[in-house]
Amino acid sequence: GAAHGTVVWARTQTAGRGRRGRNWDSPAGNLYASFLLRPGIPVDRATQAGFVAAVALAETVAQAVPAERAVRGKWPNDILVDGAKVSGILLESSLDAAGKMDWLIVGCGLNCTSHPAESRWPATDLETAGAPAKPVADVLQRLVASMDRWLAVWQRDGFGPIRTAWLDRAYGLGEPVRLIQGDTELEGRFTGLDDDGALLLDRGEGDPLPVRSGEVTMARR
């Protein structure tokens, strides 16, 4: 019953989850926040909220780290600093009787003062990336302001401006990439996003293939 825009913040988590049910290490000093949204949208637009959060997180990270650091969004929902993962996003939702979104929770984890020593993808944190030490509450305040601004853009102007802002920081755009989907691997050139946020993969066989799930890494050289 909580209102649209409610933010839940945890100083630590005992059972933090990432994508595909993976464990998300949640020690004190990092940011763990969930945004409750009630956007009243069809289910096929729900994934757009992940890109809204990614744009807001990337903006928050870019404001914190030195300007020479490369802040990028890795499809579909990670934020990288100089190629190392600093943040991830997890979406969960429920539909109403009419098939529209009843609620949508956007969970955000941001490494502020520590990061896993071993992970599937190299990791970092804001302080390691050169950000001045700040209370987690200050980082959350910046993220809330950025989320509020980009949510308003999304609700007013649709996905187009969000898509453009995300692509401005896209990791691997225009380059050969490898997409892992369970036991399946696809390779091609990452050419952009479609109107729903699917990754467009040019495999040299006609129109680019829209890919709606998977993990991105750089193609083998």
Backbone as a ProteinNet text record, in pm:
[ID]
protein_1_A
[PRIMARY]
GAAHGTVVWARTQTAGRGRRGRNWDSPAGNLYASFLLRPGIPVDRATQAGFVAAVALAETVAQAVPAERAVRGKWPNDILVDGAKVSGILLESSLDAAGKMDWLIVGCGLNCTSHPAESRWPATDLETAGAPAKPVADVLQRLVASMDRWLAVWQRDGFGPIRTAWLDRAYGLGEPVRLIQGDTELEGRFTGLDDDGALLLDRGEGDPLPVRSGEVTMARR
[TERTIARY]
78.4	0	81.2	212.7	296.2	278.6	303.5	279.6	388.9	352.5	448.5	560.5	684	797.7	856.5	799.2	855.8	995.4	1089.2	1225.5	1254.7	1303.5	1343.4	1494.6	1559.9	1706.1	1750.6	1843.7	1902.5	2050.2	2096	2239	2320.1	2259.8	2317.3	2202.1	2236.4	2135.8	2189.6	2100.2	2141.4	2119.1	2038.8	2010.8	1996.8	2095.8	2091.7	2096.8	2018.5	2011	2044.7	2115.3	2137.6	2052.8	2085.7	2012.1	2031.3	1930	1931.2	1951.4	1905.5	1912.1	2050.3	2146.6	2282.4	2292.6	2385.5	2408.8	2467.8	2420.7	2478.9	2537.9	2670.4	2735.9	2688.9	2652.7	2588.3	2647.3	2778.6	2836.5	2799.7	2809.8	2785.5	2883.9	2837.9	2922.4	2888	2811.6	2764.6	2616.8	2562.8	2424.6	2334.5	2226	2124.3	1988.6	1925.2	1799.4	1703.6	1575.5	1470.6	1370	1329.8	1233.7	1103	995.4	863.9	794.3	759.8	693.4	556.6	462.9	330	300.3	368.2	361.8	237.4	158.2	37.3	65.9	167.3	209	188.8	179.8	173.9	302.1	290.4	404.9	521.9	495.2	604.7	691.1	649.3	731.8	809.9	791	850	1001.9	1064	1209.9	1267.9	1186.9	1236.2	1278.5	1210.2	1243.7	1386.2	1436.1	1574.1	1672.2	1639.5	1726	1715.7	1596.7	1582.3	1676	1672.5	1758.5	1905.7	1939.3	2078.6	2130.4	2047.9	2087.7	2108	2015.7	2026.8	2149.4	2175	2292.6	2421.4	2426.5	2546.5	2572.8	2467.2	2482.2	2534.9	2481.5	2525.4	2672	2711.9	2851.2	2942.6	2903.2	2986	3006.7	2906.8	2920.4	3017.5	3037.3	3119.2	3265.4	3293.6	3431.4	3499.6	3632.9	3704.1	3658.4	3664.1	3610.2	3677.9	3802.7	3871.9	3827.5	3751	3700.2	3590.9	3593.5	3491.3	3376	3260.6	3140.8	3051.8	3024.4	2950.2	2837.1	2734.6	2626.9	2647.8	2652.6	2665.3	2528.1	2482.7	2349.7	2335.4	2220.2	2107.8	2106.6	2182.4	2155.5	2275	2396	2513.7	2576.8	2644.5	2721.4	2868.3	2954.4	3097.6	3174.7	3285.3	3382.5	3514.2	3562.8	3683.9	3676.9	3559.9	3542.4	3512.3	3512	3484.2	3345.2	3274.7	3136.5	3129.9	3049.8	3031.4	2887.6	2794.9	2653.4	2573.8	2463.7	2371	2227.6	2136.3	1993.4	1913.4	1809	1719.8	1575.8	1496.3	1355.2	1266.5	1162.1	1058.6	924	820.1	692.4	574.9	455.3	329.9	226.2	136	32.8	-100.9	-183.4	-319.4	-412.8	-541.5	-638.4	-648.6	-615	-624	-496.7	-397.9	-274	-174.1	-204.6	-108.7	-24.9	82.6	173	106.1	89.8	37.7	148	261.9	379	504.4	606.6	736.2	842.2	925.3	1032.9	1165.2	1236.8	1368.7	1471.3	1540.1	1642.5	1777.9	1848.9	1979.4	2085.6	2196	2311.1	2429	2492.9	2604.9	2720.2	2834.6	2953.6	3013.1	3009.8	3062.4	3201.3	3217.9	3344.6	3414.1	3345.7	3407.6	3345.2	3413.9	3362.4	3413	3346	3390.8	3530.4	3611.6	3745.9	3740.4	3640.5	3623.1	3479.4	3458.4	3323.8	3329.9	3212	3205	3262.1	3249.2	3301.3	3388	3500.9	3582.6	3497.9	3521.9	3440.2	3526.4	3460.3	3526.1	3425.4	3466	3375.9	3412.2	3325.9	3346.5	3478.9	3512.2	3635.3	3758.2	3756.2	3867.2	3882.9	3769.9	3772.2	3806.5	3836.7	3883.9	3782.5	3662.9	3560.8	3595.7	3576.3	3595.3	3498.9	3544.2	3459.8	3339.6	3220.8	3097.6	3006.5	2922.4	2824.8	2733.7	2693.4	2605.6	2477.1	2429.4	2305.9	2319.9	2440	2461.1	2453.6	2509.9	2504	2358.9	2283.8	2142.9	2064.9	2092.7	2021.6	2043.8	2166.9	2195.6	2123.2	2121.1	2054.2	1904.4	1843.1	1699.4	1666.4	1748.3	1723.7	1735.2	1834.9	1853.7	1741.4	1701.2	1590	1462.6	1437.3	1316.3	1314.8	1428.7	1439.4	1418.7	1482.7	1472.3	1338.2	1279.3	1143.8	1044.6	1061.3	973.2	989.8	1113.8	1138.1	1069.8	1085.2	1024.9	872.9	813	667.5	614.5	691.4	646.7	675.7	795.9	842	860.4	836.3	852	995.7	1021.4	1150.6	1260.5	1224.2	1323	1437.6	1410.7	1521.7	1604.1	1538.9	1611.1	1705.1	1654.1	1734.7	1857.1	1836.9	1947.7	2051.4	2005.3	2097.6	2174.8	2107.4	2176.6	2281.8	2246.5	2339.9	2461.9	2445.6	2558.7	2670	2634.6	2734.2	2746.6	2696	2687.3	2824.8	2846.7	2969.2	2963	3065.4	3075.4	2995.9	2932.4	2852.3	2939.2	2894.3	2967.2	3078.4	3096.9	3206.9	3155	3242.4	3202.7	3180.9	3069.7	3039.1	2994.4	2996.7	2948.2	2835.1	2721.1	2604.9	2590.5	2582.9	2569.2	2426.3	2357	2220.3	2217.3	2245.7	2253.7	2369.6	2338.4	2441.6	2465	2391.9	2401.5	2485.7	2567.5	2646	2620.7	2603.7	2584.7	2693.5	2746	2845.5	2801.3	2837.1	2803.8	2845.6	2805.4	2839.4	2719.5	2743.8	2640	2611.4	2492.6	2463.7	2366.3	2303	2210.2	2103.6	1997.2	1881.1	1758.1	1661.5	1534.4	1444.8	1321.2	1232.5	1188.7	1217.4	1181.8	1303.7	1422.7	1544.4	1617.2	1569.5	1642.2	1772.7	1878.5	2007.2	2000.4	2048.7	2051	2187.5	2188.5	2311.3	2320.9	2416.9	2439.4	2529.5	2471.8	2547.4	2588.3	2569.2	2605.4	2509.4	2385.2	2285	2153.6	2150.8	2028.6	2013.6	1887.5	1860.7	1921.2	1962.2	2015.5	1913.9	1964.8	1881.9	1852.9	1723	1694.1	1708.4	1790.8	1816.6	1758.8	1673.2	1600.2	1650.5	1740.8	1797.8	1936.5	2017.8	2152.7	2253.9	2378.2	2487.8	2587.7	2637.3	2727.9	2871.4	2958.8	3101.7	3162.5	3286.7	3349.9	3379.1	3369.4	3392.2	3537	3558.5	3695.1	3771	3892.8	3976.6	4051.9
-122.7	0	127.1	116.5	236.9	317.4	446.7	537.8	529	565.9	581.2	674.4	633.8	717.2	685.7	589.1	549.6	491.1	530.1	478.4	402.8	280.2	199.9	185.4	222.4	221.8	128	39.4	-50.6	-17.7	-10	12.8	-113.6	-230.6	-359.4	-449.4	-562.2	-662.3	-799.6	-884.5	-1020.1	-1119.5	-1083.1	-1173.8	-1093.9	-1008.8	-926.8	-1013.9	-976.5	-1054.2	-967.6	-1027	-965.6	-1036.4	-1015.8	-1082.6	-1232.7	-1305.8	-1451.7	-1515.1	-1444.7	-1498.7	-1502.5	-1436.9	-1439.8	-1358.8	-1396.3	-1322.8	-1184.9	-1083.9	-949.4	-915.5	-913.2	-880.3	-743.7	-736.1	-613.4	-565.1	-540.4	-489.1	-342.9	-300.6	-160.2	-71.8	47.6	143	158.8	64.1	74.9	111.6	139.2	186.3	74.8	50.2	-47.3	21.7	48.7	123	66.5	65.5	22.5	134.8	156.7	260.1	192.1	225.6	171	264.9	212.4	292.4	231.9	317	274.9	350.7	314.1	394.2	371.2	266.5	240.9	218	136.2	113.3	-32.8	-65.1	-206	-278.4	-407.7	-485.7	-479.7	-464.5	-465.8	-340.3	-241.7	-121.8	-122.8	-226.4	-228.1	-220.3	-287.6	-287.5	-148.1	-56.9	79.2	145	105.2	163.4	130	13.9	-20.4	75.7	121.8	217.6	355.6	390.5	515.7	513.4	402	389.4	389.5	323.7	319.7	459.3	539.2	676.5	757.3	740.5	813.4	769.2	639.2	589	635.3	627.7	672.6	820.6	899.7	1042.2	1063	986.7	997	959	850	805.3	907.5	959.1	1055.6	1183.5	1220.6	1339.2	1315.7	1188.3	1156	1132.7	1069	1029.9	1139	1137.1	1237.4	1235.2	1350.4	1365.7	1274.6	1236	1152	1005.8	967.2	830.2	808.3	694	660.3	588.1	653	593.9	543.6	414.8	353	265	249.8	156.8	29.7	-85.1	-214.2	-279.6	-303.7	-359.7	-491.6	-516.7	-423.1	-331.9	-365.7	-292.4	-278.2	-269.4	-247.8	-112.8	-56.1	66.3	33.3	77.2	51.1	181.9	174	283.8	227.6	283.2	232.8	81.4	33	-107.5	-198.6	-148.7	-230.4	-197.4	-299.6	-281.6	-212.2	-106.6	-32.3	-39.1	-76.6	-73	-170.6	-221.2	-307.4	-273.7	-318.5	-287.3	-415.5	-429.2	-544.4	-495.5	-541.7	-504.7	-619.4	-586.3	-681.7	-611.4	-686.2	-620.3	-712.3	-651.4	-724.7	-653.6	-731.8	-676	-665.4	-569.4	-560.2	-643.3	-640.4	-722.8	-684.9	-561	-513.9	-543.1	-606.3	-637.8	-524.9	-416.6	-307.1	-326.1	-249.5	-261.3	-210.8	-298.9	-257.5	-187.7	-255.4	-192	-243.6	-161.8	-193.8	-147.8	-241.5	-207.8	-208.3	-96.8	-83.8	-88.3	-201.7	-217	-175.4	-93.9	-41.9	-73.9	-132.2	-152	-74.6	5	89.2	72.1	26.4	11.7	149.9	189.9	322.1	312.8	220.8	213.5	78.5	-21.3	-153.2	-224.8	-331.1	-410.8	-553.4	-650.2	-789.5	-807.9	-886.2	-913.9	-1007.6	-1095.5	-1189.4	-1182.8	-1166	-1158.3	-1199.1	-1223.9	-1266	-1160.3	-1034.4	-921.4	-839.2	-783.3	-699.8	-591.7	-567.9	-473	-361.7	-252.2	-140.2	-70.5	37.2	118.4	265.2	353.1	496.2	546.2	507.2	557.1	504.5	376.9	321.7	394.9	439	511.8	659	700.9	837.1	935	887.3	977.8	1015.4	1141.6	1179.8	1102.6	1066	991.6	1077.3	1018.4	1086.7	988.4	1035.1	945.8	885.1	759.5	693.7	773.8	837.5	916.7	1028.2	1086.4	1192	1136.4	1016.4	952.6	920	868.9	838.2	963.7	1074.1	1198.3	1240.3	1225.8	1258.7	1163.9	1034.7	936.8	962.6	992.7	1020.4	1140.5	1244.5	1363.6	1330.3	1249.3	1213	1121.5	1024.5	937	1017.6	1111.3	1193.1	1270.2	1324.9	1404.2	1316.7	1199.9	1115.2	1042	1010.5	953.9	1052.9	1180.4	1283.5	1293.6	1283.7	1285.6	1167	1049.3	927.4	938.4	984.8	994.4	1103.4	1208.4	1319.1	1293.6	1242.3	1236.3	1094.8	993.1	856.4	807.6	694.8	628.4	693.3	769.5	825.4	898.2	997.3	1068.6	978.5	879.6	786.8	701.7	652.2	570.9	648.7	774.8	857.9	879.4	910.3	934.6	808.7	692.7	567.3	537.1	553.7	524.7	616.9	736.7	829.4	771.5	678.2	617.4	466.4	415.1	270.6	205.3	102.3	23.1	-66.7	-60.6	-149	-107.2	7.5	50.2	62	-0.8	1.6	-100.9	-181.3	-276.5	-420.3	-515.7	-656.6	-697.7	-762.9	-808.7	-954.6	-1017.3	-1153.8	-1151.5	-1211.2	-1218.6	-1361.5	-1376.5	-1508.5	-1523.7	-1626.4	-1658.2	-1803.9	-1825.4	-1962.3	-2034.7	-2141.6	-2217.5	-2168.2	-2065.1	-2012.6	-1885.3	-1871.2	-1750	-1693.3	-1562.4	-1492.7	-1387.3	-1371.3	-1267.1	-1178.5	-1053	-957.2	-818.9	-718.1	-579.8	-513.5	-452.5	-383.6	-249.6	-237.6	-117.6	-20.9	-59.4	32.9	-40.3	32.2	-21.8	-0.9	-93.1	-67.3	15	37.8	127.7	71.5	-56.4	-116.7	-146.2	-113	-135.9	-263.7	-339.8	-458.7	-418.4	-495.6	-469.6	-513.9	-429.2	-461.3	-516.5	-640.5	-712.2	-737.7	-674.1	-691.4	-812.6	-919.7	-1043.2	-1058.3	-949.5	-954.9	-1035.8	-1052.4	-1134.3	-1058.4	-948.4	-870.5	-772.4	-747.1	-650.8	-697.6	-600.9	-638.3	-720.2	-813.7	-900.8	-831.4	-812	-757.3	-865.5	-838.6	-933.9	-876.6	-952.6	-900.7	-952.2	-1048.2	-1096.4	-1150.9	-1154.5	-1206.5	-1118.1	-1158.5	-1082.3	-1046.9	-924.8	-874.6	-882.9	-929.9	-917.4	-885.2	-846.7	-813.7	-943.4	-937.1	-1055.8	-1100.1	-1227.7	-1281.4	-1221.4	-1183.8	-1124.8	-1235
0	0	0	-1.6	1.1	-127.5	-118	-229.4	-335	-457.8	-567.2	-522.5	-547.9	-511	-375.6	-302.7	-174.1	-194.7	-109	-114.5	14.6	1.3	116.9	112.1	222.1	228.3	338.6	307.5	407.1	424	547	570.6	540.6	567.6	529.4	486.3	422	387.2	426.8	474.1	511.9	398.8	299.5	187.7	58.7	31.4	-89.8	-214.1	-315.4	-438.7	-559	-652.8	-781.5	-886	-1013.4	-1121	-1113.6	-1161.8	-1167.2	-1029.9	-925.2	-790	-728.6	-791.4	-737.3	-609.1	-525.4	-401.8	-431.9	-357.2	-367.4	-231.1	-223	-96	-48.2	80.1	129.7	261.8	267.5	391.7	415.5	540.6	573.5	497.7	461.8	391.5	245.4	189.8	51.7	51.6	-66.5	-78.1	-129.6	-57	-96.8	-83.1	-195.5	-192.5	-295.9	-261.5	-353.7	-371.3	-496.2	-531.4	-570.3	-502.5	-534.3	-631.8	-748.8	-851.1	-880.9	-912.3	-958	-1087.7	-1196.7	-1318.9	-1403.3	-1374.9	-1453.4	-1600.2	-1629.7	-1768	-1804.8	-1933.3	-1974.7	-1934.3	-1914.5	-1866.9	-1963.9	-2094.3	-2190.3	-2184.1	-2105.2	-2087.7	-1956	-1876.4	-1742.6	-1746.4	-1844.5	-1848.3	-1871.8	-1925.6	-1946.5	-1814.8	-1705.3	-1575	-1534.3	-1577.7	-1547.6	-1612.5	-1733.2	-1801.6	-1736.5	-1687.3	-1611.5	-1491.4	-1417.1	-1299.1	-1339	-1450.5	-1493.9	-1527.9	-1594.8	-1627.2	-1499	-1403.1	-1276.6	-1197.4	-1192.3	-1120.9	-1187.5	-1319.6	-1390.8	-1364	-1362.6	-1333.9	-1192.4	-1096.8	-957.5	-943.6	-1009.5	-1004	-1070.3	-1186.2	-1258.2	-1178.4	-1098	-1013.2	-899	-862.1	-745.5	-778.6	-892.4	-924.3	-1006.9	-1014.5	-1095.5	-1241.4	-1305.6	-1440.9	-1542.5	-1517	-1615	-1610.5	-1510.5	-1503.1	-1607.1	-1672.1	-1771.7	-1703.3	-1697.2	-1636.7	-1749.7	-1751.4	-1860.8	-1807.8	-1890.3	-1860.9	-1941.4	-1873.3	-1942.2	-1948.2	-2069.1	-2089.4	-2015.2	-1948.5	-1942.2	-1819.8	-1713.1	-1588.9	-1495.1	-1547.8	-1464.2	-1496.2	-1396.6	-1416.1	-1391.6	-1483.4	-1475.8	-1460.1	-1388.5	-1384.3	-1436.1	-1546.1	-1611	-1631.1	-1669	-1700.9	-1584.2	-1461.2	-1342.7	-1288.7	-1244.6	-1200.7	-1064.8	-1059.5	-935.3	-886.4	-975.4	-938	-1023.1	-965.5	-1037.3	-1003	-1087	-1074.5	-1088.1	-1007.2	-1015.1	-1014.6	-1111.5	-1121.1	-1073.9	-999.8	-962.6	-976.3	-1016	-1044	-1020	-1019.9	-1008.6	-1094.2	-1155.7	-1243.1	-1170.7	-1217.2	-1165	-1254.1	-1223.3	-1296	-1443.3	-1476.7	-1614.9	-1694.6	-1631.5	-1700.4	-1701.4	-1628.6	-1616.5	-1490.5	-1482.5	-1370.4	-1243.2	-1144.6	-1014.9	-937	-927.5	-867.6	-933.7	-927.9	-985.9	-886.5	-844.3	-751.3	-826.1	-816.8	-877.8	-765.3	-754.1	-651.4	-704.5	-627.8	-670.3	-565.4	-608.5	-521.6	-577.5	-493.3	-537	-438.9	-488.3	-404.6	-377.4	-251.1	-214.3	-151.7	-54.7	18.5	5.3	-51.7	-67.1	-184.9	-231.4	-340.9	-327	-388.8	-377.2	-437.1	-367.2	-418.2	-537.3	-538.3	-647.8	-696	-824.5	-880.3	-1027	-1085.3	-1225.3	-1318.2	-1277.9	-1355.6	-1261.3	-1305.5	-1215.9	-1150.3	-1021.6	-945.1	-888.5	-852.3	-787.4	-697.3	-633.5	-551.9	-571.2	-524.6	-549.4	-494	-369.8	-310.4	-383	-421.9	-498.5	-631.3	-688.2	-815.3	-798.3	-675	-653.5	-599.2	-563.7	-509.2	-365.5	-326.6	-187	-97.2	21.7	114.8	154.8	143.6	182.7	254.2	346.3	407.9	301.4	322.5	226.7	208.4	314.9	306.3	203	191.1	92	-50	-69.3	-201.5	-235.5	-137.4	-159.3	-196.5	-130.1	-159	-304.7	-353.5	-493.6	-588.2	-552.4	-637.9	-642.8	-529	-526	-614.1	-606.3	-688.1	-836.5	-872.5	-1012.1	-1060.9	-978.1	-1014	-1034.4	-946.3	-956.1	-1087.7	-1124.6	-1247.8	-1371.4	-1376.5	-1494.2	-1501.7	-1387.6	-1389.5	-1448	-1413.8	-1468.7	-1620.6	-1668.8	-1813.9	-1879.7	-1822.3	-1877.1	-1883.4	-1774.7	-1770	-1862.4	-1883.6	-1967.9	-2115.9	-2146.3	-2285	-2338.9	-2256.3	-2302.5	-2295.2	-2361.6	-2349.5	-2433.6	-2535.8	-2627.2	-2559.6	-2473.7	-2408.9	-2315.9	-2252.5	-2165.6	-2249.9	-2361	-2452.4	-2500	-2538.3	-2584.9	-2476	-2355	-2242.8	-2208	-2213.5	-2182.5	-2289.6	-2414.9	-2523.5	-2520.1	-2466.5	-2455.6	-2368.7	-2279	-2190	-2211.9	-2321.7	-2340.1	-2354.8	-2276.5	-2284.8	-2408.2	-2492.1	-2607.3	-2729	-2727.7	-2841.9	-2966.4	-3075.4	-3200.9	-3209.1	-3104.2	-3099.7	-3103.2	-3136.5	-3129.7	-2983.5	-2955.8	-2821.3	-2825.7	-2709.1	-2694.5	-2593.1	-2627	-2538.9	-2490.8	-2359.6	-2299.4	-2249.1	-2298.5	-2257.2	-2213.1	-2085	-2036.8	-2103.5	-2176.2	-2245.5	-2387.9	-2428.2	-2564.4	-2566.8	-2668.5	-2687.2	-2826.2	-2832.7	-2958.9	-2972.2	-3091.1	-3115.2	-3230.2	-3221.1	-3324.9	-3279.9	-3354.4	-3321.1	-3254.8	-3140.2	-3063.1	-3131.8	-3193.6	-3273	-3206.4	-3095.8	-3030.2	-2951.8	-2918.5	-2848.2	-2934.8	-2925.8	-2993.2	-2901.7	-2942.3	-2867.7	-2733.9	-2706.7	-2578.6	-2492.2	-2540.7	-2463.2	-2497.9	-2597.7	-2640.3	-2706.9	-2681.5	-2745.2	-2890.7	-2981.2	-3123.9	-3160.3	-3205.9	-3235.4	-3386	-3449.2	-3592.7	-3613.6	-3669.7	-3692.1	-3838.3	-3914	-4054.5	-4138.9	-4088.3	-4156.9	-4164	-4237.5	-4248.4	-4133.3	-4092.6	-3986.6	-3854.6	-3769.2	-3637.8	-3557.8	-3479.9	-3397.5	-3264.5	-3227.2	-3094.8	-2988	-2887.4	-2779.2	-2650.5	-2583.2	-2468.1	-2333.8	-2336.8	-2211.1	-2237.7	-2134.1	-2147.6	-2078.2	-2084.7	-2025.7	-2134.9	-2130.6	-2233	-2184.9	-2272	-2251.3	-2386.9	-2388	-2515.3	-2590.6	-2722.4	-2805.2	-2795.3	-2814.5	-2815	-2933	-2908.3	-3013.2	-3088.2
[MASK]
+++++++++++++++++++++++++++++++++++++++++++++++++++++++++++++++++++++++++++++++++++++++++++++++++++++++++++++++++++++++++++++++++++++++++++++++++++++++++++++++++++++++++++++++++++++++++++++++++++++++++++++++++++++++++++++

